[in-house]
Coordinates of C-alpha atoms in Angstrom, one line a residue:
M1 CA 81.0 68.5 113.2
A2 CA 81.0 65.2 111.8
L3 CA 80.9 62.3 114.7
T4 CA 83.5 60.2 113.1
T5 CA 87.0 59.5 114.4
I6 CA 90.0 57.4 113.0
R7 CA 92.3 55.1 114.9
V8 CA 95.5 53.3 113.3
I9 CA 96.0 49.8 115.4
S10 CA 98.9 47.9 115.8
Q11 CA 97.8 44.3 116.9
P12 CA 94.8 42.5 115.4
E13 CA 91.2 42.7 116.7
K14 CA 88.7 40.5 116.5
T15 CA 85.4 41.3 115.5
T16 CA 82.4 40.5 113.1
P17 CA 81.1 42.1 109.8
A18 CA 77.3 42.1 111.3
V19 CA 78.3 44.6 114.0
H20 CA 81.5 46.0 112.6
P21 CA 81.6 46.4 108.8
I22 CA 84.9 45.6 107.0
V23 CA 86.4 46.6 103.5
I24 CA 90.1 44.5 102.6
I25 CA 91.8 46.5 99.9
G26 CA 94.8 45.6 98.2
Q27 CA 96.4 45.1 94.6
L28 CA 95.4 41.8 93.4
K29 CA 99.4 40.6 93.6
N30 CA 99.1 41.4 97.5
L31 CA 95.5 40.1 98.0
K32 CA 96.3 36.6 96.7
K33 CA 99.1 36.0 99.2
L34 CA 96.4 35.9 102.0
V35 CA 95.2 32.8 103.4
F36 CA 92.1 32.9 105.3
D37 CA 93.7 32.9 108.8
D38 CA 95.0 36.4 108.2
V39 CA 91.7 37.9 107.9
R40 CA 89.4 35.6 109.7
H41 CA 89.4 37.6 112.8
R42 CA 87.5 40.2 111.0
L43 CA 85.0 38.2 108.7
E44 CA 83.7 35.0 110.5
P45 CA 81.0 34.0 111.2
E46 CA 79.3 35.9 108.6
V47 CA 82.1 35.1 105.8
T48 CA 83.5 31.5 105.8
E49 CA 86.7 30.5 103.8
A50 CA 84.8 29.4 100.9
V51 CA 83.2 32.6 100.5
F52 CA 86.1 34.5 100.8
W53 CA 88.0 32.6 98.5
T54 CA 85.0 32.9 95.6
G55 CA 85.2 36.8 96.2
L56 CA 88.9 36.8 95.9
A57 CA 88.9 34.7 92.4
N58 CA 86.3 36.9 91.2
L59 CA 88.1 40.2 91.3
H60 CA 89.4 41.6 87.9
P61 CA 90.4 45.0 88.5
S62 CA 90.0 47.5 85.4
P63 CA 91.1 49.6 86.8
T64 CA 89.7 48.8 90.1
D65 CA 86.7 46.1 91.3
T66 CA 85.0 45.3 94.5
C67 CA 83.0 41.9 95.5
S68 CA 80.7 41.9 98.2
L69 CA 81.3 39.1 100.7
Y70 CA 78.2 39.7 103.0
I71 CA 75.7 42.0 101.8
H72 CA 77.5 45.3 102.2
F73 CA 79.0 44.9 105.6
A74 CA 82.3 42.9 104.0
T75 CA 83.8 43.6 100.9
I76 CA 87.1 42.9 99.2
A77 CA 88.4 45.3 96.8
A78 CA 91.2 45.1 94.1
L79 CA 93.3 48.2 93.3
P80 CA 94.6 49.2 89.9
S81 CA 97.5 46.9 89.0
L82 CA 99.4 49.0 86.6
C83 CA 100.9 52.3 87.8
S84 CA 102.1 55.0 85.5
R85 CA 105.3 56.8 86.3
H86 CA 103.3 59.7 87.4
N87 CA 101.2 57.9 89.8
T88 CA 101.5 56.9 93.2
P89 CA 102.6 53.1 93.4
S90 CA 100.4 53.3 96.5
Q91 CA 97.3 54.1 94.1
A92 CA 95.9 56.5 97.0
H93 CA 93.2 58.1 94.9
S94 CA 91.3 54.9 94.4
I95 CA 91.7 53.9 97.9
T96 CA 89.8 57.1 98.9
K97 CA 86.9 56.2 96.2
I98 CA 86.8 52.7 97.5
V99 CA 86.5 53.4 101.1
K100 CA 84.0 56.4 100.2
G101 CA 81.9 53.8 98.1
A102 CA 82.2 50.8 100.8
S103 CA 81.5 53.0 104.2
V104 CA 78.0 52.4 105.5
G105 CA 78.5 55.2 108.3
V106 CA 78.8 53.1 111.3
S107 CA 81.9 52.0 113.1
E108 CA 84.0 50.3 110.7
T109 CA 87.5 48.7 109.8
V110 CA 89.5 49.4 106.8
L111 CA 92.2 46.6 106.6
I112 CA 94.6 47.3 103.9
V113 CA 97.3 44.8 102.4
C114 CA 100.3 46.7 101.0
E115 CA 103.9 47.2 100.6
R116 CA 105.7 49.1 103.5
S117 CA 106.6 51.7 101.4
D118 CA 102.9 52.3 100.4
V119 CA 101.6 52.3 104.1
Y120 CA 102.1 56.0 104.8
A121 CA 100.1 57.4 101.4
S122 CA 97.6 54.7 102.1
A123 CA 96.6 55.6 105.7
C124 CA 96.5 59.6 104.1
A125 CA 94.2 58.2 101.3
V126 CA 91.7 56.6 104.0
A127 CA 91.7 59.8 105.9
R128 CA 90.3 61.9 102.8
A129 CA 87.2 59.6 102.7
Y130 CA 86.1 60.8 106.1
P131 CA 85.7 64.2 106.2
Y132 CA 85.3 66.3 109.7
F133 CA 83.4 69.0 108.7
T134 CA 79.3 68.9 108.4
R135 CA 76.3 70.8 109.4
V136 CA 74.0 68.4 108.7
T137 CA 71.6 67.5 111.4
S138 CA 71.8 63.8 113.2
P139 CA 69.5 61.8 114.8
P140 CA 69.4 62.4 118.5
K141 CA 70.8 59.0 119.4
H142 CA 72.9 58.8 116.4
K143 CA 76.4 57.1 118.1
P144 CA 79.7 58.4 117.0
A145 CA 81.3 56.0 114.4
V146 CA 85.0 54.9 114.8
V147 CA 87.0 54.1 111.6
T148 CA 89.9 51.5 112.2
I149 CA 92.6 51.3 109.9
E150 CA 94.5 48.0 110.0
F151 CA 97.5 46.9 107.8
L152 CA 99.0 44.0 106.7
I153 CA 102.3 44.5 105.3
V154 CA 103.8 42.3 102.6
N155 CA 107.2 40.9 103.7
D156 CA 109.8 41.1 101.5
S157 CA 110.6 37.7 99.4
K158 CA 114.1 37.1 100.9
S159 CA 112.1 37.3 104.5
Q160 CA 109.6 34.9 103.0
A161 CA 112.3 32.3 101.5
E162 CA 113.8 32.3 105.3
G163 CA 110.5 31.3 106.7
R164 CA 109.2 34.2 108.2
H165 CA 106.1 35.5 108.4
R166 CA 104.3 36.8 104.9
F167 CA 102.6 39.8 106.5
L168 CA 103.9 42.3 109.1
T169 CA 101.7 44.7 111.3
L170 CA 102.6 48.0 112.4
S171 CA 104.4 48.8 115.3
K172 CA 102.9 51.1 118.0
E173 CA 105.1 53.9 117.1
E174 CA 104.5 53.3 113.5
A175 CA 100.6 53.6 114.1
A176 CA 100.9 56.7 116.2
T177 CA 102.9 58.5 113.3
L178 CA 100.1 57.5 110.8
H179 CA 97.7 58.7 113.3
A180 CA 99.3 62.4 113.8
S181 CA 99.4 62.8 109.9
I182 CA 95.8 61.6 109.3
E183 CA 94.6 64.2 112.1
A184 CA 96.7 66.8 109.8
V185 CA 95.3 65.7 106.7
R186 CA 91.7 66.1 108.4
L187 CA 92.1 69.2 110.1
A188 CA 93.2 70.8 107.0
A189 CA 90.3 69.6 104.9
R190 CA 87.8 71.0 107.8
I191 CA 89.5 74.4 107.5
V192 CA 89.2 74.4 103.7
D193 CA 85.5 73.0 104.2
T194 CA 84.2 75.6 106.8
P195 CA 82.6 78.8 105.1
C196 CA 84.0 81.6 105.9
S197 CA 80.9 82.7 108.3
E198 CA 82.7 79.9 110.8
M199 CA 86.4 80.5 109.1
N200 CA 87.1 84.1 108.7
V201 CA 90.9 85.3 109.7
D202 CA 89.9 85.4 113.3
H203 CA 88.7 81.9 113.3
F204 CA 92.1 80.8 111.4
L205 CA 94.0 82.3 114.0
K206 CA 92.5 80.7 116.4
E207 CA 93.3 77.1 114.4
V208 CA 96.9 78.3 114.4
R209 CA 96.9 79.2 118.3
E210 CA 95.8 75.8 118.9
V211 CA 98.8 74.2 116.9
S212 CA 101.0 76.4 118.6
A213 CA 99.8 75.1 122.0
L214 CA 99.7 71.8 120.9
T215 CA 103.3 71.7 119.4
G216 CA 104.9 74.4 121.6
A217 CA 106.0 76.3 118.7
S218 CA 106.3 80.0 119.0
L219 CA 103.8 82.4 117.4
M220 CA 103.9 86.0 115.9
I221 CA 100.6 87.8 114.8
I222 CA 100.5 91.1 112.7
S223 CA 97.2 92.1 112.1
Q224 CA 94.8 95.1 111.1
H225 CA 96.4 98.4 110.5
E226 CA 99.7 97.2 111.9
L227 CA 100.5 95.4 108.5
Q228 CA 100.1 98.9 106.8
E229 CA 102.8 100.3 109.2
K230 CA 105.1 97.4 109.1
G231 CA 105.0 97.3 105.2
F232 CA 102.7 94.1 104.5
G233 CA 101.1 96.2 101.6
G234 CA 100.2 93.0 99.7
I235 CA 98.4 91.4 102.6
W236 CA 96.9 94.9 103.6
G237 CA 95.7 96.0 100.5
V238 CA 93.9 92.7 100.1
G239 CA 92.4 92.2 103.2
K240 CA 91.1 95.9 104.0
A241 CA 87.9 95.9 102.4
S242 CA 86.6 93.0 104.8
S243 CA 85.0 93.3 108.3
C244 CA 87.3 91.1 109.6
G245 CA 91.0 92.4 108.9
P246 CA 93.8 90.8 107.6
A247 CA 96.7 89.1 109.3
F248 CA 99.7 88.0 109.2
A249 CA 100.8 84.8 111.5
V250 CA 104.3 83.2 112.1
L251 CA 104.5 79.6 113.6
S252 CA 108.1 78.9 114.6
H253 CA 110.0 75.6 115.9
I254 CA 113.6 76.4 116.6
N255 CA 116.3 73.9 117.1
P256 CA 119.3 75.1 118.7
E257 CA 121.5 72.7 117.1
A258 CA 119.7 73.0 113.6
K259 CA 121.9 73.5 110.4
Q260 CA 119.6 75.5 108.3
T261 CA 116.2 77.2 108.5
I262 CA 112.9 76.3 106.6
A263 CA 110.2 78.4 105.9
W264 CA 106.8 77.4 104.5
V265 CA 104.6 80.0 103.2
G266 CA 100.6 79.5 102.8
K267 CA 98.2 81.4 100.9
G268 CA 95.1 81.9 103.4
I269 CA 92.5 83.8 101.5
V270 CA 89.3 82.4 103.9
Y271 CA 87.0 83.7 101.1
D272 CA 88.1 85.3 97.4
T273 CA 85.3 87.3 95.7
G274 CA 87.6 88.6 93.3
G275 CA 87.5 92.0 94.9
L276 CA 86.3 94.8 92.4
S277 CA 86.9 92.6 89.5
I278 CA 84.5 90.5 91.2
K279 CA 83.8 86.5 90.0
G280 CA 80.7 85.6 88.2
K281 CA 77.8 84.0 90.4
T282 CA 79.1 80.6 88.9
A283 CA 82.8 80.9 89.8
M284 CA 82.3 82.4 93.2
P285 CA 81.0 79.4 94.9
G286 CA 83.9 77.2 96.5
M287 CA 85.9 80.0 96.8
K288 CA 86.3 79.2 100.6
R289 CA 88.6 76.7 99.4
D290 CA 91.2 79.6 98.5
C291 CA 92.8 79.2 102.2
G292 CA 94.1 75.6 101.0
G293 CA 97.8 76.4 101.1
A294 CA 97.7 77.9 104.5
A295 CA 95.5 75.0 105.9
A296 CA 97.9 72.3 104.5
I297 CA 100.8 74.2 106.2
L298 CA 98.9 74.2 109.3
G299 CA 98.3 70.6 109.2
A300 CA 101.9 69.6 107.8
F301 CA 103.5 71.9 110.6
S302 CA 101.8 70.1 113.4
A303 CA 102.3 66.5 112.0
A304 CA 106.2 67.4 111.1
L305 CA 106.7 68.5 114.8
S306 CA 104.9 65.5 116.1
H307 CA 106.9 63.1 114.3
G308 CA 110.2 65.1 115.3
F309 CA 111.7 68.0 113.0
T310 CA 115.6 68.4 113.7
E311 CA 116.0 71.8 111.7
N312 CA 114.2 75.3 112.2
L313 CA 111.1 75.6 110.9
H314 CA 108.7 78.5 110.3
A315 CA 105.0 78.3 109.0
I316 CA 103.8 81.5 107.6
F317 CA 100.1 82.1 106.9
C318 CA 99.1 85.2 105.0
L319 CA 95.7 85.5 105.9
A320 CA 92.9 87.8 104.4
E321 CA 89.5 88.1 103.1
N322 CA 89.3 89.6 99.5
S323 CA 85.9 91.2 99.7
V324 CA 84.3 94.2 98.2
S325 CA 83.4 97.4 100.3
A326 CA 84.4 101.1 99.8
E327 CA 87.8 100.3 101.2
S328 CA 88.5 97.9 98.4
T329 CA 91.5 98.1 96.4
R330 CA 90.7 99.4 93.0
P331 CA 92.4 98.5 89.5
D332 CA 95.0 101.2 89.0
D333 CA 96.0 101.7 92.6
I334 CA 99.6 101.0 93.6
H335 CA 100.6 98.9 96.5
Y336 CA 104.0 98.8 98.2
L337 CA 105.0 95.2 99.3
Y338 CA 107.1 94.1 101.8
S339 CA 110.0 93.0 99.4
G340 CA 109.9 97.2 98.3
K341 CA 108.5 96.5 95.1
S342 CA 105.6 98.6 93.8
V343 CA 102.8 96.8 92.2
E344 CA 100.0 98.3 90.0
I345 CA 96.8 96.6 90.3
N346 CA 95.4 95.6 87.1
N347 CA 93.2 92.8 88.5
T348 CA 91.9 92.6 92.1
D349 CA 90.9 88.9 91.6
A350 CA 95.0 88.2 91.4
E351 CA 95.2 88.5 95.1
G352 CA 96.8 85.4 96.3
R353 CA 100.2 86.5 94.8
L354 CA 100.4 89.9 96.4
V355 CA 99.8 88.1 100.2
L356 CA 102.5 85.3 99.1
S357 CA 105.1 88.0 97.8
D358 CA 104.7 89.6 101.3
G359 CA 105.3 86.2 103.1
V360 CA 108.3 85.0 101.2
A361 CA 110.0 88.3 101.6
F362 CA 109.5 88.3 105.4
A363 CA 110.9 84.5 105.0
R364 CA 114.0 86.0 103.6
K365 CA 114.7 89.3 105.1
D366 CA 113.4 88.4 108.8
L367 CA 114.1 84.9 109.2
K368 CA 117.1 84.3 106.5
A369 CA 115.6 81.2 105.7
D370 CA 117.7 78.7 103.6
V371 CA 114.7 77.1 102.1
I372 CA 111.3 78.6 101.3
L373 CA 108.4 77.3 100.1
D374 CA 105.2 78.6 99.4
M375 CA 102.0 76.7 98.7
A376 CA 98.9 78.3 97.2
T377 CA 95.4 77.3 95.5
L378 CA 96.9 79.9 93.2
T379 CA 95.1 79.8 89.6
S380 CA 92.5 78.1 87.6
A381 CA 95.4 77.4 85.4
Q382 CA 96.8 75.1 87.5
G383 CA 93.9 72.5 86.5
V384 CA 94.2 73.1 83.2
C385 CA 98.1 72.5 83.2
T386 CA 98.8 69.7 85.5
G387 CA 95.3 68.4 85.9
K388 CA 92.9 67.5 88.9
Y389 CA 95.3 64.8 90.9
H390 CA 98.5 66.7 90.3
G391 CA 99.7 70.0 91.9
A392 CA 102.4 72.0 90.2
I393 CA 105.6 72.6 91.4
M394 CA 108.3 75.1 90.1
T395 CA 111.5 75.8 91.6
N396 CA 115.0 77.5 91.3
R397 CA 116.5 73.9 91.9
E398 CA 116.1 70.9 89.6
S399 CA 117.1 68.9 92.9
W400 CA 113.9 70.1 94.6
E401 CA 111.9 69.7 91.6
R402 CA 113.1 65.6 91.2
A403 CA 112.5 65.7 95.2
G404 CA 109.0 67.0 94.8
V405 CA 107.9 64.5 92.2
A406 CA 109.3 61.9 94.2
A407 CA 107.6 63.1 97.5
G408 CA 104.3 63.2 95.6
R409 CA 104.6 59.7 94.5
A410 CA 105.6 58.2 98.0
S411 CA 103.0 60.6 99.6
G412 CA 99.9 60.1 97.2
D413 CA 99.8 63.8 97.0
L414 CA 101.1 64.1 93.4
L415 CA 103.3 66.8 91.7
F416 CA 104.3 67.5 88.3
P417 CA 107.0 70.3 87.1
I418 CA 106.0 73.4 85.4
V419 CA 108.2 75.7 83.6
Y420 CA 110.7 77.8 85.0
C421 CA 111.9 80.3 83.3
P422 CA 111.9 84.0 84.6
E423 CA 114.0 85.4 81.7
L424 CA 111.0 84.7 79.4
H425 CA 108.3 85.1 81.4
L426 CA 108.8 87.7 83.7
S427 CA 108.3 90.6 81.2
E428 CA 104.4 89.6 81.4
F429 CA 104.2 91.7 84.4
S430 CA 105.8 94.8 83.1
S431 CA 104.4 98.2 84.1
V432 CA 105.4 101.9 83.3
M433 CA 103.7 103.3 86.2
A434 CA 105.2 100.8 88.8
D435 CA 108.1 97.9 89.4
M436 CA 105.2 95.6 87.8
K437 CA 101.9 94.8 87.4
N438 CA 100.1 92.1 89.4
S439 CA 98.4 90.3 86.6
V440 CA 100.0 88.9 83.0
A441 CA 99.3 90.8 79.6
D442 CA 98.9 87.8 77.7
R443 CA 97.1 84.9 79.7
T444 CA 97.9 82.4 76.9
N445 CA 101.8 82.5 77.8
A446 CA 102.3 80.1 80.5
L447 CA 100.0 81.4 83.1
C448 CA 100.6 78.9 85.8
S449 CA 104.3 79.5 85.7
C450 CA 104.1 83.4 85.4
A451 CA 101.8 83.5 88.3
G452 CA 104.4 81.8 90.7
L453 CA 107.1 84.2 89.1
F454 CA 105.3 87.0 90.5
V455 CA 106.3 85.5 94.1
G456 CA 109.6 84.9 92.9
A457 CA 110.2 88.1 91.6
N458 CA 108.9 89.5 95.4
L459 CA 111.6 86.7 96.9
G460 CA 114.4 88.1 94.6
F461 CA 115.9 86.1 91.9
D462 CA 119.2 86.7 93.3
Y463 CA 118.0 84.7 96.3
S464 CA 121.0 82.2 97.0
G465 CA 118.8 79.4 98.8
A466 CA 116.2 77.1 97.3
W467 CA 112.7 78.4 96.6
I468 CA 109.9 75.9 95.8
H469 CA 106.5 77.3 94.7
I470 CA 103.4 74.9 94.7
D471 CA 100.2 75.4 93.1
M472 CA 97.5 73.1 94.2
A473 CA 94.1 74.8 93.1
S474 CA 92.4 71.7 91.8
P475 CA 93.8 68.8 94.1
A476 CA 92.7 70.8 97.2
H477 CA 89.5 69.6 96.7
C478 CA 87.6 66.6 94.9
G479 CA 83.8 67.6 94.3
E480 CA 82.7 69.7 97.0
R481 CA 84.9 68.1 99.5
A482 CA 88.3 69.4 100.6
T483 CA 91.0 66.5 100.3
G484 CA 93.9 68.1 102.7
Y485 CA 96.4 68.1 100.0
G486 CA 99.9 69.1 101.0
V487 CA 99.7 68.0 104.4
A488 CA 101.5 64.3 103.3
L489 CA 103.4 66.2 100.4
L490 CA 105.2 68.7 103.1
V491 CA 105.8 65.6 105.8
T492 CA 107.5 63.9 103.3
L493 CA 109.4 66.3 101.1
F494 CA 111.0 67.6 104.0
G495 CA 110.9 63.8 105.7
Q496 CA 114.9 63.7 105.6
F497 CA 114.5 66.1 108.5
S498 CA 112.5 63.9 110.5
K499 CA 113.6 61.9 113.2
D500 CA 110.7 59.3 112.5
P501 CA 112.3 56.1 110.8
Q502 CA 108.9 55.3 109.0
I503 CA 109.0 59.3 107.5
R504 CA 112.7 59.2 106.8
M505 CA 112.3 55.7 104.6
I506 CA 109.7 57.3 102.1
A507 CA 111.5 60.8 102.0
P508 CA 113.6 61.8 99.4
T509 CA 117.0 62.8 99.9
I510 CA 118.3 66.4 99.3
S511 CA 121.9 67.2 99.9
T512 CA 122.7 69.9 102.6
T513 CA 125.0 71.3 100.7
D514 CA 122.6 72.3 97.8
V515 CA 121.0 74.8 100.3
N516 CA 123.0 77.2 100.1
M517 CA 124.3 76.9 96.4
K518 CA 123.3 79.1 93.9
A519 CA 120.2 78.7 91.9
D520 CA 120.6 76.6 88.8
G521 CA 121.5 78.9 86.1
D522 CA 122.8 81.5 88.2
E523 CA 126.0 83.0 87.3

């Protein structure tokens, strides 16, 4: 594993760039509020006040800009000055790129100058620059690197007018909150980066057990032939061809005073060959990432509980390897899902919706969940539809759609809505042999939405609670590295149920009365 660890500090520490490199990041308007005394403890003696001001004066972000203050060991960087309404004001993606570019691979500091509302997203952005997983051989005497994150939080103009400090620092509690989410983001990214030889279903279950032990959440596991016996035909059908059989796991946090029950359902395909509808040689590499939804939910569950979660929360993991063997599901086979629906298989590479369908049906029937969210690296169409940076959100509630977009901007894990219109699109799954087929007739007709609607159909469109579907196939990775996408998003989206004031501050508010109302458009 990589040797880099991350810590978040609440009090300034004196270091020197020659020994402890530093990158200072912020929007230019905030960087210009600095005086040298604010950063002197990190820059002297190598960087003088005159050099600092010269570097700051030479920043011209278009959209970003960096200036070296002391060879490559002290850098000041300006984030984009402009932010569209569909981007995050924290400029989280630029932070990750800048940190990656400035890192020298030793113990170093990332000092971020920002508004308080951008602190959480900025911290999670730094986490993405330091992935855990590696199998690169390290030199025998290679020292572990410790990355320190320090914040200078811009005080509001009213406070400054009253003579208070221009910048604030984190409290110990705020630093601890950020550290928990950073570790959760890196956990999710590590799972996604790890190849199936080291992250098969059994390995993933080990990760789930560790989170159960860490959080005190109860754990239920159904695996192998028991899945078939108990009606989980989607998960069993997808995973039965693998030498390491499929599993269904549920982590449960129960609060006796809870007013509602929330279930997160994650697609955990630890490797996707496509099954008998096998992927090509260029499409298959990278399919270790097909467990990105389940990995994000595991990380988010751990972080949410560490911040204090006031409602009942269940994390459901639908785990399987979509492999090829004599036991493989064939096109034309019919599966019987946990929802009770029969499904004619016309594409074994449309497997994620099958396992998710079992998960959401269990959340409704067995857990009686008021809010059900499924998250998955479901379709390549998502990248075409909403791009590399924005996950796609589809929901039966307009209020949750708005909240999802707001949570994306606040957390840095961006979301954008896709069409929710089952009355026009569900016919794509029509079958004369079964209740439905598992893949659409017309791949040019709202493919990303249709994939989600298959899951919704197995939840049931008569479901009176809120259903949120998130397809995050593209933002789950950047190049060859996982991003841990989804952790910060879920923590923020459900932040109103957190006891942590820092999380509650950035969370969108959903009326509790909305949970048990009928879905938008229902009679």
